[in-house]
JSON list of C-alpha atoms in Angstrom, two decimals:
[
{"chain": "A", "resi": 1, "resn": "MET", "atom": "CA", "xyz": [0.00, 0.00, 0.00]},
{"chain": "A", "resi": 2, "resn": "SER", "atom": "CA", "xyz": [1.32, 3.42, -0.86]},
{"chain": "A", "resi": 3, "resn": "ALA", "atom": "CA", "xyz": [0.37, 7.06, -0.87]},
{"chain": "A", "resi": 4, "resn": "GLU", "atom": "CA", "xyz": [1.47, 9.72, -3.26]},
{"chain": "A", "resi": 5, "resn": "GLY", "atom": "CA", "xyz": [3.57, 12.49, -1.83]},
{"chain": "A", "resi": 6, "resn": "THR", "atom": "CA", "xyz": [5.64, 15.35, -3.08]},
{"chain": "A", "resi": 7, "resn": "GLY", "atom": "CA", "xyz": [8.92, 16.74, -1.88]},
{"chain": "A", "resi": 8, "resn": "ALA", "atom": "CA", "xyz": [11.04, 19.56, -3.31]},
{"chain": "A", "resi": 9, "resn": "GLY", "atom": "CA", "xyz": [8.76, 19.65, -6.35]},
{"chain": "A", "resi": 10, "resn": "TRP", "atom": "CA", "xyz": [9.41, 16.00, -7.22]},
{"chain": "A", "resi": 11, "resn": "PRO", "atom": "CA", "xyz": [6.57, 13.45, -7.03]},
{"chain": "A", "resi": 12, "resn": "GLY", "atom": "CA", "xyz": [7.36, 10.40, -4.99]},
{"chain": "A", "resi": 13, "resn": "THR", "atom": "CA", "xyz": [5.78, 7.41, -3.35]},
{"chain": "A", "resi": 14, "resn": "ILE", "atom": "CA", "xyz": [5.59, 6.92, 0.40]},
{"chain": "A", "resi": 15, "resn": "HIS", "atom": "CA", "xyz": [5.13, 3.32, 1.50]},
{"chain": "A", "resi": 16, "resn": "VAL", "atom": "CA", "xyz": [2.82, 3.24, 4.46]},
{"chain": "A", "resi": 17, "resn": "GLY", "atom": "CA", "xyz": [4.17, 1.28, 7.43]},
{"chain": "A", "resi": 18, "resn": "GLU", "atom": "CA", "xyz": [7.83, 1.63, 6.56]},
{"chain": "A", "resi": 19, "resn": "PRO", "atom": "CA", "xyz": [10.07, 3.44, 9.09]},
{"chain": "A", "resi": 20, "resn": "HIS", "atom": "CA", "xyz": [11.27, 6.65, 7.44]},
{"chain": "A", "resi": 21, "resn": "GLY", "atom": "CA", "xyz": [11.37, 8.90, 10.50]},
{"chain": "A", "resi": 22, "resn": "GLY", "atom": "CA", "xyz": [14.64, 10.28, 11.74]},
{"chain": "A", "resi": 23, "resn": "GLY", "atom": "CA", "xyz": [14.04, 8.99, 15.27]},
{"chain": "A", "resi": 24, "resn": "ILE", "atom": "CA", "xyz": [13.67, 5.33, 14.33]},
{"chain": "A", "resi": 25, "resn": "ALA", "atom": "CA", "xyz": [17.06, 4.43, 15.83]},
{"chain": "A", "resi": 26, "resn": "THR", "atom": "CA", "xyz": [16.07, 5.93, 19.16]},
{"chain": "A", "resi": 27, "resn": "ARG", "atom": "CA", "xyz": [12.70, 4.15, 19.18]},
{"chain": "A", "resi": 28, "resn": "LEU", "atom": "CA", "xyz": [14.32, 0.84, 18.33]},
{"chain": "A", "resi": 29, "resn": "ASN", "atom": "CA", "xyz": [16.83, 1.33, 21.15]},
{"chain": "A", "resi": 30, "resn": "TRP", "atom": "CA", "xyz": [13.99, 1.92, 23.60]},
{"chain": "A", "resi": 31, "resn": "LEU", "atom": "CA", "xyz": [12.24, -1.20, 22.31]},
{"chain": "A", "resi": 32, "resn": "ARG", "atom": "CA", "xyz": [15.43, -3.24, 22.58]},
{"chain": "A", "resi": 33, "resn": "ALA", "atom": "CA", "xyz": [16.18, -2.07, 26.12]},
{"chain": "A", "resi": 34, "resn": "GLY", "atom": "CA", "xyz": [12.59, -2.61, 27.23]},
{"chain": "A", "resi": 35, "resn": "VAL", "atom": "CA", "xyz": [12.22, -6.09, 25.77]},
{"chain": "A", "resi": 36, "resn": "LEU", "atom": "CA", "xyz": [15.60, -7.26, 26.98]},
{"chain": "A", "resi": 37, "resn": "GLY", "atom": "CA", "xyz": [14.98, -5.83, 30.43]},
{"chain": "A", "resi": 38, "resn": "ALA", "atom": "CA", "xyz": [11.56, -7.45, 30.78]},
{"chain": "A", "resi": 39, "resn": "ASN", "atom": "CA", "xyz": [12.71, -10.85, 29.51]},
{"chain": "A", "resi": 40, "resn": "ASP", "atom": "CA", "xyz": [15.78, -10.79, 31.72]},
{"chain": "A", "resi": 41, "resn": "GLY", "atom": "CA", "xyz": [13.63, -9.86, 34.71]},
{"chain": "A", "resi": 42, "resn": "ILE", "atom": "CA", "xyz": [11.23, -12.70, 34.01]},
{"chain": "A", "resi": 43, "resn": "VAL", "atom": "CA", "xyz": [13.85, -15.39, 33.44]},
{"chain": "A", "resi": 44, "resn": "SER", "atom": "CA", "xyz": [16.39, -14.44, 36.10]},
{"chain": "A", "resi": 45, "resn": "THR", "atom": "CA", "xyz": [13.84, -13.87, 38.85]},
{"chain": "A", "resi": 46, "resn": "ALA", "atom": "CA", "xyz": [11.94, -17.01, 37.92]},
{"chain": "A", "resi": 47, "resn": "GLY", "atom": "CA", "xyz": [15.13, -19.04, 37.99]},
{"chain": "A", "resi": 48, "resn": "LEU", "atom": "CA", "xyz": [16.06, -17.57, 41.37]},
{"chain": "A", "resi": 49, "resn": "VAL", "atom": "CA", "xyz": [12.75, -18.14, 43.15]},
{"chain": "A", "resi": 50, "resn": "VAL", "atom": "CA", "xyz": [12.23, -21.58, 41.60]},
{"chain": "A", "resi": 51, "resn": "GLY", "atom": "CA", "xyz": [15.71, -22.56, 42.73]},
{"chain": "A", "resi": 52, "resn": "VAL", "atom": "CA", "xyz": [14.97, -21.47, 46.29]},
{"chain": "A", "resi": 53, "resn": "ALA", "atom": "CA", "xyz": [11.58, -23.17, 46.17]},
{"chain": "A", "resi": 54, "resn": "GLY", "atom": "CA", "xyz": [13.36, -26.35, 45.18]},
{"chain": "A", "resi": 55, "resn": "ALA", "atom": "CA", "xyz": [15.41, -26.14, 48.38]},
{"chain": "A", "resi": 56, "resn": "THR", "atom": "CA", "xyz": [12.66, -25.15, 50.85]},
{"chain": "A", "resi": 57, "resn": "ILE", "atom": "CA", "xyz": [8.88, -24.83, 51.07]},
{"chain": "A", "resi": 58, "resn": "ALA", "atom": "CA", "xyz": [9.13, -21.88, 53.49]},
{"chain": "A", "resi": 59, "resn": "THR", "atom": "CA", "xyz": [7.75, -18.63, 52.10]},
{"chain": "A", "resi": 60, "resn": "GLY", "atom": "CA", "xyz": [10.25, -16.32, 53.83]},
{"chain": "A", "resi": 61, "resn": "PRO", "atom": "CA", "xyz": [13.40, -17.42, 51.98]},
{"chain": "A", "resi": 62, "resn": "VAL", "atom": "CA", "xyz": [11.59, -17.40, 48.63]},
{"chain": "A", "resi": 63, "resn": "LEU", "atom": "CA", "xyz": [10.27, -13.88, 49.20]},
{"chain": "A", "resi": 64, "resn": "THR", "atom": "CA", "xyz": [13.64, -12.59, 50.43]},
{"chain": "A", "resi": 65, "resn": "ALA", "atom": "CA", "xyz": [15.52, -14.08, 47.50]},
{"chain": "A", "resi": 66, "resn": "GLY", "atom": "CA", "xyz": [12.96, -12.77, 45.03]},
{"chain": "A", "resi": 67, "resn": "VAL", "atom": "CA", "xyz": [12.95, -9.20, 46.31]},
{"chain": "A", "resi": 68, "resn": "ALA", "atom": "CA", "xyz": [16.75, -9.14, 46.52]},
{"chain": "A", "resi": 69, "resn": "GLY", "atom": "CA", "xyz": [16.97, -10.50, 42.99]},
{"chain": "A", "resi": 70, "resn": "VAL", "atom": "CA", "xyz": [14.60, -7.84, 41.66]},
{"chain": "A", "resi": 71, "resn": "ALA", "atom": "CA", "xyz": [16.55, -5.01, 43.28]},
{"chain": "A", "resi": 72, "resn": "ALA", "atom": "CA", "xyz": [19.97, -6.29, 42.27]},
{"chain": "A", "resi": 73, "resn": "GLY", "atom": "CA", "xyz": [18.86, -7.15, 38.74]},
{"chain": "A", "resi": 74, "resn": "ALA", "atom": "CA", "xyz": [17.23, -3.78, 38.11]},
{"chain": "A", "resi": 75, "resn": "VAL", "atom": "CA", "xyz": [20.33, -1.90, 39.27]},
{"chain": "A", "resi": 76, "resn": "SER", "atom": "CA", "xyz": [22.60, -4.18, 37.26]},
{"chain": "A", "resi": 77, "resn": "MET", "atom": "CA", "xyz": [20.53, -3.81, 34.09]},
{"chain": "A", "resi": 78, "resn": "ALA", "atom": "CA", "xyz": [20.36, -0.03, 34.43]},
{"chain": "A", "resi": 79, "resn": "LEU", "atom": "CA", "xyz": [24.08, 0.28, 35.08]},
{"chain": "A", "resi": 80, "resn": "GLY", "atom": "CA", "xyz": [25.02, -2.02, 32.22]},
{"chain": "A", "resi": 81, "resn": "GLU", "atom": "CA", "xyz": [22.74, -0.20, 29.79]},
{"chain": "A", "resi": 82, "resn": "TYR", "atom": "CA", "xyz": [24.01, 3.19, 30.92]},
{"chain": "A", "resi": 83, "resn": "VAL", "atom": "CA", "xyz": [27.65, 2.22, 30.48]},
{"chain": "A", "resi": 84, "resn": "SER", "atom": "CA", "xyz": [27.02, 0.60, 27.11]},
{"chain": "A", "resi": 85, "resn": "VAL", "atom": "CA", "xyz": [24.99, 3.47, 25.65]},
{"chain": "A", "resi": 86, "resn": "SER", "atom": "CA", "xyz": [27.32, 6.08, 27.12]},
{"chain": "A", "resi": 87, "resn": "SER", "atom": "CA", "xyz": [30.29, 4.43, 25.42]},
{"chain": "A", "resi": 88, "resn": "GLN", "atom": "CA", "xyz": [28.41, 4.31, 22.13]},
{"chain": "A", "resi": 89, "resn": "ARG", "atom": "CA", "xyz": [27.36, 7.95, 22.48]},
{"chain": "A", "resi": 90, "resn": "ASP", "atom": "CA", "xyz": [30.92, 9.06, 23.29]},
{"chain": "A", "resi": 91, "resn": "SER", "atom": "CA", "xyz": [32.23, 7.25, 20.22]},
{"chain": "A", "resi": 92, "resn": "GLU", "atom": "CA", "xyz": [29.58, 8.81, 18.00]},
{"chain": "A", "resi": 93, "resn": "ARG", "atom": "CA", "xyz": [30.30, 12.29, 19.34]},
{"chain": "A", "resi": 94, "resn": "ALA", "atom": "CA", "xyz": [34.03, 11.84, 18.75]},
{"chain": "A", "resi": 95, "resn": "LEU", "atom": "CA", "xyz": [33.41, 10.74, 15.16]},
{"chain": "A", "resi": 96, "resn": "LEU", "atom": "CA", "xyz": [31.09, 13.68, 14.53]},
{"chain": "A", "resi": 97, "resn": "ALA", "atom": "CA", "xyz": [33.58, 16.15, 15.99]},
{"chain": "A", "resi": 98, "resn": "LYS", "atom": "CA", "xyz": [36.35, 14.72, 13.80]},
{"chain": "A", "resi": 99, "resn": "GLU", "atom": "CA", "xyz": [34.14, 14.97, 10.73]},
{"chain": "A", "resi": 100, "resn": "ARG", "atom": "CA", "xyz": [33.23, 18.58, 11.49]},
{"chain": "A", "resi": 101, "resn": "THR", "atom": "CA", "xyz": [36.91, 19.49, 11.85]},
{"chain": "A", "resi": 102, "resn": "GLU", "atom": "CA", "xyz": [37.79, 17.82, 8.55]},
{"chain": "A", "resi": 103, "resn": "LEU", "atom": "CA", "xyz": [35.00, 19.71, 6.78]},
{"chain": "A", "resi": 104, "resn": "GLU", "atom": "CA", "xyz": [36.35, 23.00, 8.10]},
{"chain": "A", "resi": 105, "resn": "ARG", "atom": "CA", "xyz": [39.96, 22.25, 7.18]},
{"chain": "A", "resi": 106, "resn": "PHE", "atom": "CA", "xyz": [39.62, 20.25, 3.97]},
{"chain": "A", "resi": 107, "resn": "PRO", "atom": "CA", "xyz": [36.30, 21.13, 2.29]},
{"chain": "A", "resi": 108, "resn": "GLU", "atom": "CA", "xyz": [37.40, 20.15, -1.22]},
{"chain": "A", "resi": 109, "resn": "GLN", "atom": "CA", "xyz": [38.80, 16.81, -0.15]},
{"chain": "A", "resi": 110, "resn": "GLU", "atom": "CA", "xyz": [35.62, 16.11, 1.78]},
{"chain": "A", "resi": 111, "resn": "LEU", "atom": "CA", "xyz": [33.54, 16.93, -1.28]},
{"chain": "A", "resi": 112, "resn": "ASP", "atom": "CA", "xyz": [35.62, 14.48, -3.31]},
{"chain": "A", "resi": 113, "resn": "GLU", "atom": "CA", "xyz": [35.15, 11.88, -0.59]},
{"chain": "A", "resi": 114, "resn": "LEU", "atom": "CA", "xyz": [31.37, 12.38, -0.59]},
{"chain": "A", "resi": 115, "resn": "THR", "atom": "CA", "xyz": [31.34, 12.02, -4.37]},
{"chain": "A", "resi": 116, "resn": "ALA", "atom": "CA", "xyz": [33.33, 8.79, -4.16]},
{"chain": "A", "resi": 117, "resn": "LEU", "atom": "CA", "xyz": [30.92, 7.39, -1.59]},
{"chain": "A", "resi": 118, "resn": "TYR", "atom": "CA", "xyz": [27.96, 7.95, -3.88]},
{"chain": "A", "resi": 119, "resn": "VAL", "atom": "CA", "xyz": [29.87, 6.46, -6.81]},
{"chain": "A", "resi": 120, "resn": "ALA", "atom": "CA", "xyz": [30.46, 3.39, -4.65]},
{"chain": "A", "resi": 121, "resn": "LYS", "atom": "CA", "xyz": [26.71, 3.20, -4.09]},
{"chain": "A", "resi": 122, "resn": "GLY", "atom": "CA", "xyz": [26.12, 2.94, -7.84]},
{"chain": "A", "resi": 123, "resn": "LEU", "atom": "CA", "xyz": [25.72, 6.48, -9.13]},
{"chain": "A", "resi": 124, "resn": "THR", "atom": "CA", "xyz": [27.64, 7.64, -12.16]},
{"chain": "A", "resi": 125, "resn": "ALA", "atom": "CA", "xyz": [30.51, 10.03, -11.51]},
{"chain": "A", "resi": 126, "resn": "GLY", "atom": "CA", "xyz": [28.61, 13.02, -12.86]},
{"chain": "A", "resi": 127, "resn": "THR", "atom": "CA", "xyz": [25.45, 12.30, -10.91]},
{"chain": "A", "resi": 128, "resn": "ALA", "atom": "CA", "xyz": [27.41, 11.54, -7.77]},
{"chain": "A", "resi": 129, "resn": "ARG", "atom": "CA", "xyz": [29.23, 14.86, -8.06]},
{"chain": "A", "resi": 130, "resn": "LEU", "atom": "CA", "xyz": [25.98, 16.74, -8.55]},
{"chain": "A", "resi": 131, "resn": "VAL", "atom": "CA", "xyz": [24.39, 15.04, -5.54]},
{"chain": "A", "resi": 132, "resn": "ALA", "atom": "CA", "xyz": [27.45, 15.70, -3.40]},
{"chain": "A", "resi": 133, "resn": "GLU", "atom": "CA", "xyz": [27.54, 19.36, -4.37]},
{"chain": "A", "resi": 134, "resn": "GLU", "atom": "CA", "xyz": [23.85, 19.91, -3.70]},
{"chain": "A", "resi": 135, "resn": "LEU", "atom": "CA", "xyz": [23.95, 18.14, -0.33]},
{"chain": "A", "resi": 136, "resn": "THR", "atom": "CA", "xyz": [27.11, 20.01, 0.64]},
{"chain": "A", "resi": 137, "resn": "ALA", "atom": "CA", "xyz": [25.49, 23.32, -0.23]},
{"chain": "A", "resi": 138, "resn": "LYS", "atom": "CA", "xyz": [22.49, 22.48, 1.94]},
{"chain": "A", "resi": 139, "resn": "ASP", "atom": "CA", "xyz": [24.26, 20.89, 4.94]},
{"chain": "A", "resi": 140, "resn": "ALA", "atom": "CA", "xyz": [27.68, 19.34, 4.41]},
{"chain": "A", "resi": 141, "resn": "PHE", "atom": "CA", "xyz": [27.96, 18.06, 7.97]},
{"chain": "A", "resi": 142, "resn": "ALA", "atom": "CA", "xyz": [24.59, 16.27, 7.87]},
{"chain": "A", "resi": 143, "resn": "ALA", "atom": "CA", "xyz": [25.43, 14.76, 4.49]},
{"chain": "A", "resi": 144, "resn": "HIS", "atom": "CA", "xyz": [28.73, 13.29, 5.69]},
{"chain": "A", "resi": 145, "resn": "ALA", "atom": "CA", "xyz": [27.25, 12.12, 8.99]},
{"chain": "A", "resi": 146, "resn": "ASP", "atom": "CA", "xyz": [24.58, 10.24, 7.06]},
{"chain": "A", "resi": 147, "resn": "ILE", "atom": "CA", "xyz": [26.46, 8.61, 4.20]},
{"chain": "A", "resi": 148, "resn": "GLU", "atom": "CA", "xyz": [29.89, 8.27, 5.78]},
{"chain": "A", "resi": 149, "resn": "LEU", "atom": "CA", "xyz": [29.23, 7.67, 9.49]},
{"chain": "A", "resi": 150, "resn": "ARG", "atom": "CA", "xyz": [25.63, 6.37, 9.44]},
{"chain": "A", "resi": 151, "resn": "ILE", "atom": "CA", "xyz": [24.87, 8.66, 12.38]},
{"chain": "A", "resi": 152, "resn": "ASP", "atom": "CA", "xyz": [22.01, 11.10, 12.89]},
{"chain": "A", "resi": 153, "resn": "PRO", "atom": "CA", "xyz": [23.49, 13.94, 14.99]},
{"chain": "A", "resi": 154, "resn": "ASP", "atom": "CA", "xyz": [20.01, 14.90, 16.22]},
{"chain": "A", "resi": 155, "resn": "SER", "atom": "CA", "xyz": [19.05, 11.40, 17.39]},
{"chain": "A", "resi": 156, "resn": "LEU", "atom": "CA", "xyz": [21.93, 10.22, 19.55]},
{"chain": "A", "resi": 157, "resn": "THR", "atom": "CA", "xyz": [20.76, 7.71, 22.13]},
{"chain": "A", "resi": 158, "resn": "ASN", "atom": "CA", "xyz": [20.32, 9.04, 25.67]},
{"chain": "A", "resi": 159, "resn": "PRO", "atom": "CA", "xyz": [22.02, 6.71, 28.19]},
{"chain": "A", "resi": 160, "resn": "TRP", "atom": "CA", "xyz": [19.75, 7.84, 31.03]},
{"chain": "A", "resi": 161, "resn": "HIS", "atom": "CA", "xyz": [16.65, 6.99, 29.02]},
{"chain": "A", "resi": 162, "resn": "ALA", "atom": "CA", "xyz": [18.05, 3.57, 28.12]},
{"chain": "A", "resi": 163, "resn": "ALA", "atom": "CA", "xyz": [19.06, 2.87, 31.74]},
{"chain": "A", "resi": 164, "resn": "GLY", "atom": "CA", "xyz": [15.66, 3.90, 33.08]},
{"chain": "A", "resi": 165, "resn": "ALA", "atom": "CA", "xyz": [13.82, 1.82, 30.49]},
{"chain": "A", "resi": 166, "resn": "SER", "atom": "CA", "xyz": [15.90, -1.25, 31.35]},
{"chain": "A", "resi": 167, "resn": "ALA", "atom": "CA", "xyz": [15.41, -0.86, 35.10]},
{"chain": "A", "resi": 168, "resn": "ILE", "atom": "CA", "xyz": [11.64, -0.35, 34.82]},
{"chain": "A", "resi": 169, "resn": "ALA", "atom": "CA", "xyz": [11.21, -3.18, 32.33]},
{"chain": "A", "resi": 170, "resn": "PHE", "atom": "CA", "xyz": [13.29, -5.55, 34.47]},
{"chain": "A", "resi": 171, "resn": "THR", "atom": "CA", "xyz": [11.26, -4.71, 37.59]},
{"chain": "A", "resi": 172, "resn": "LEU", "atom": "CA", "xyz": [7.91, -5.15, 35.85]},
{"chain": "A", "resi": 173, "resn": "GLY", "atom": "CA", "xyz": [9.03, -8.44, 34.33]},
{"chain": "A", "resi": 174, "resn": "SER", "atom": "CA", "xyz": [10.30, -9.67, 37.69]},
{"chain": "A", "resi": 175, "resn": "LEU", "atom": "CA", "xyz": [6.97, -9.11, 39.41]},
{"chain": "A", "resi": 176, "resn": "LEU", "atom": "CA", "xyz": [5.27, -11.86, 37.39]},
{"chain": "A", "resi": 177, "resn": "PRO", "atom": "CA", "xyz": [7.34, -14.84, 38.61]},
{"chain": "A", "resi": 178, "resn": "LEU", "atom": "CA", "xyz": [7.54, -13.34, 42.10]},
{"chain": "A", "resi": 179, "resn": "ILE", "atom": "CA", "xyz": [3.76, -13.16, 42.39]},
{"chain": "A", "resi": 180, "resn": "ALA", "atom": "CA", "xyz": [3.34, -16.57, 40.75]},
{"chain": "A", "resi": 181, "resn": "ILE", "atom": "CA", "xyz": [5.64, -18.26, 43.26]},
{"chain": "A", "resi": 182, "resn": "LEU", "atom": "CA", "xyz": [4.09, -16.62, 46.34]},
{"chain": "A", "resi": 183, "resn": "LEU", "atom": "CA", "xyz": [0.33, -16.88, 45.75]},
{"chain": "A", "resi": 184, "resn": "PRO", "atom": "CA", "xyz": [-0.22, -20.65, 45.23]},
{"chain": "A", "resi": 185, "resn": "PRO", "atom": "CA", "xyz": [0.13, -23.25, 48.01]},
{"chain": "A", "resi": 186, "resn": "PRO", "atom": "CA", "xyz": [3.64, -24.73, 48.42]},
{"chain": "A", "resi": 187, "resn": "ASP", "atom": "CA", "xyz": [2.89, -27.88, 46.41]},
{"chain": "A", "resi": 188, "resn": "ALA", "atom": "CA", "xyz": [1.70, -25.88, 43.40]},
{"chain": "A", "resi": 189, "resn": "ARG", "atom": "CA", "xyz": [4.27, -23.08, 43.46]},
{"chain": "A", "resi": 190, "resn": "VAL", "atom": "CA", "xyz": [6.75, -24.47, 40.99]},
{"chain": "A", "resi": 191, "resn": "PRO", "atom": "CA", "xyz": [4.26, -25.78, 38.38]},
{"chain": "A", "resi": 192, "resn": "VAL", "atom": "CA", "xyz": [2.27, -22.53, 38.47]},
{"chain": "A", "resi": 193, "resn": "THR", "atom": "CA", "xyz": [5.43, -20.45, 38.13]},
{"chain": "A", "resi": 194, "resn": "PHE", "atom": "CA", "xyz": [6.62, -22.57, 35.20]},
{"chain": "A", "resi": 195, "resn": "ALA", "atom": "CA", "xyz": [3.29, -22.10, 33.42]},
{"chain": "A", "resi": 196, "resn": "VAL", "atom": "CA", "xyz": [3.04, -18.35, 34.07]},
{"chain": "A", "resi": 197, "resn": "VAL", "atom": "CA", "xyz": [6.64, -17.67, 33.07]},
{"chain": "A", "resi": 198, "resn": "LEU", "atom": "CA", "xyz": [6.56, -19.71, 29.87]},
{"chain": "A", "resi": 199, "resn": "LEU", "atom": "CA", "xyz": [3.24, -18.17, 28.81]},
{"chain": "A", "resi": 200, "resn": "THR", "atom": "CA", "xyz": [4.57, -14.67, 29.49]},
{"chain": "A", "resi": 201, "resn": "LEU", "atom": "CA", "xyz": [7.78, -15.35, 27.59]},
{"chain": "A", "resi": 202, "resn": "ALA", "atom": "CA", "xyz": [5.77, -16.59, 24.63]},
{"chain": "A", "resi": 203, "resn": "MET", "atom": "CA", "xyz": [3.71, -13.38, 24.67]},
{"chain": "A", "resi": 204, "resn": "THR", "atom": "CA", "xyz": [6.70, -11.04, 24.97]},
{"chain": "A", "resi": 205, "resn": "GLY", "atom": "CA", "xyz": [8.50, -12.97, 22.25]},
{"chain": "A", "resi": 206, "resn": "ALA", "atom": "CA", "xyz": [5.55, -12.61, 19.90]},
{"chain": "A", "resi": 207, "resn": "VAL", "atom": "CA", "xyz": [5.10, -8.90, 20.65]},
{"chain": "A", "resi": 208, "resn": "SER", "atom": "CA", "xyz": [8.79, -8.06, 20.28]},
{"chain": "A", "resi": 209, "resn": "ALA", "atom": "CA", "xyz": [9.02, -10.01, 17.03]},
{"chain": "A", "resi": 210, "resn": "ARG", "atom": "CA", "xyz": [6.04, -8.20, 15.53]},
{"chain": "A", "resi": 211, "resn": "LEU", "atom": "CA", "xyz": [7.30, -4.79, 16.60]},
{"chain": "A", "resi": 212, "resn": "GLY", "atom": "CA", "xyz": [10.68, -5.58, 15.08]},
{"chain": "A", "resi": 213, "resn": "SER", "atom": "CA", "xyz": [9.21, -7.19, 11.94]},
{"chain": "A", "resi": 214, "resn": "ALA", "atom": "CA", "xyz": [10.95, -10.49, 12.77]},
{"chain": "A", "resi": 215, "resn": "ARG", "atom": "CA", "xyz": [9.71, -14.08, 12.68]},
{"chain": "A", "resi": 216, "resn": "VAL", "atom": "CA", "xyz": [7.31, -14.68, 15.56]},
{"chain": "A", "resi": 217, "resn": "GLY", "atom": "CA", "xyz": [7.79, -18.44, 15.80]},
{"chain": "A", "resi": 218, "resn": "ARG", "atom": "CA", "xyz": [11.54, -18.28, 16.10]},
{"chain": "A", "resi": 219, "resn": "ALA", "atom": "CA", "xyz": [11.43, -15.57, 18.77]},
{"chain": "A", "resi": 220, "resn": "VAL", "atom": "CA", "xyz": [8.83, -17.43, 20.83]},
{"chain": "A", "resi": 221, "resn": "VAL", "atom": "CA", "xyz": [10.63, -20.77, 20.68]},
{"chain": "A", "resi": 222, "resn": "ARG", "atom": "CA", "xyz": [13.94, -19.15, 21.62]},
{"chain": "A", "resi": 223, "resn": "LEU", "atom": "CA", "xyz": [12.54, -17.39, 24.68]},
{"chain": "A", "resi": 224, "resn": "VAL", "atom": "CA", "xyz": [10.35, -20.26, 25.90]},
{"chain": "A", "resi": 225, "resn": "ALA", "atom": "CA", "xyz": [13.10, -22.85, 25.51]},
{"chain": "A", "resi": 226, "resn": "GLY", "atom": "CA", "xyz": [15.63, -20.63, 27.27]},
{"chain": "A", "resi": 227, "resn": "GLY", "atom": "CA", "xyz": [13.27, -19.87, 30.13]},
{"chain": "A", "resi": 228, "resn": "ALA", "atom": "CA", "xyz": [12.32, -23.52, 30.60]},
{"chain": "A", "resi": 229, "resn": "LEU", "atom": "CA", "xyz": [15.96, -24.56, 30.63]},
{"chain": "A", "resi": 230, "resn": "ALA", "atom": "CA", "xyz": [16.91, -21.87, 33.16]},
{"chain": "A", "resi": 231, "resn": "MET", "atom": "CA", "xyz": [14.13, -22.80, 35.59]},
{"chain": "A", "resi": 232, "resn": "THR", "atom": "CA", "xyz": [14.77, -26.53, 35.22]},
{"chain": "A", "resi": 233, "resn": "VAL", "atom": "CA", "xyz": [18.46, -26.14, 36.00]},
{"chain": "A", "resi": 234, "resn": "THR", "atom": "CA", "xyz": [17.95, -23.83, 38.99]},
{"chain": "A", "resi": 235, "resn": "PHE", "atom": "CA", "xyz": [15.17, -26.03, 40.41]},
{"chain": "A", "resi": 236, "resn": "ALA", "atom": "CA", "xyz": [17.36, -29.11, 40.15]},
{"chain": "A", "resi": 237, "resn": "ILE", "atom": "CA", "xyz": [20.26, -27.28, 41.82]},
{"chain": "A", "resi": 238, "resn": "GLY", "atom": "CA", "xyz": [17.92, -26.00, 44.54]},
{"chain": "A", "resi": 239, "resn": "GLN", "atom": "CA", "xyz": [16.70, -29.51, 45.31]},
{"chain": "A", "resi": 240, "resn": "LEU", "atom": "CA", "xyz": [20.25, -30.83, 45.36]},
{"chain": "A", "resi": 241, "resn": "VAL", "atom": "CA", "xyz": [21.52, -28.09, 47.66]},
{"chain": "A", "resi": 242, "resn": "GLY", "atom": "CA", "xyz": [18.45, -28.31, 49.87]},
{"chain": "A", "resi": 243, "resn": "ALA", "atom": "CA", "xyz": [18.82, -32.07, 50.27]},
{"chain": "A", "resi": 244, "resn": "THR", "atom": "CA", "xyz": [22.52, -31.69, 51.06]},
{"chain": "A", "resi": 245, "resn": "VAL", "atom": "CA", "xyz": [21.99, -28.96, 53.66]},
{"chain": "A", "resi": 246, "resn": "LEU", "atom": "CA", "xyz": [19.07, -30.67, 55.29]}
]
């Protein structure tokens, strides 16, 4: 499906549903941080509380371990995301600063470089030169940032936003297995938690795949299989440790 549009006096076709906005990288980063945070919260907290439940039927230790796991995991996710995105942002800023300096000092060489980049993309030399000249006249820095660095200077990822999204998503994801392990009677805790966690992972896998235009089946199988394996291993270790201690 498409809609006709015009830009700069030239008729064009806009394909509805395709991401053409300049902030798509930022939105995808938020989606990535949120999905990863939620899934990590679900799996890690579920593995922790199921492992403790395998060692004891007492509610106190399960609750304590679950709450501690939520707090530690949220802080860890936020810190890791902040450090990662900050490093990426610093690198992007350094590259942009270097490019701006080169444009000020060597404008002709930079114009030749821009022309060569468009030639490498398939344009003829004459067309590439014309495109490079017109883009340079409009905004040389933006043109080089786009074609040479693949960076949008106006849409650099905010590390605080990414850290906050990860922490909130982790905490919300962690609440599901924590509630599932505490509400049922002791004999039903582990089976109920397994069912709730695997169903939730299937749902988040399907949602994240659709939002990212990826294959739903593969994403669901990957998350469900990983979650089931994690809980099975921690439950077995919990039973082994509990039997040894007792």
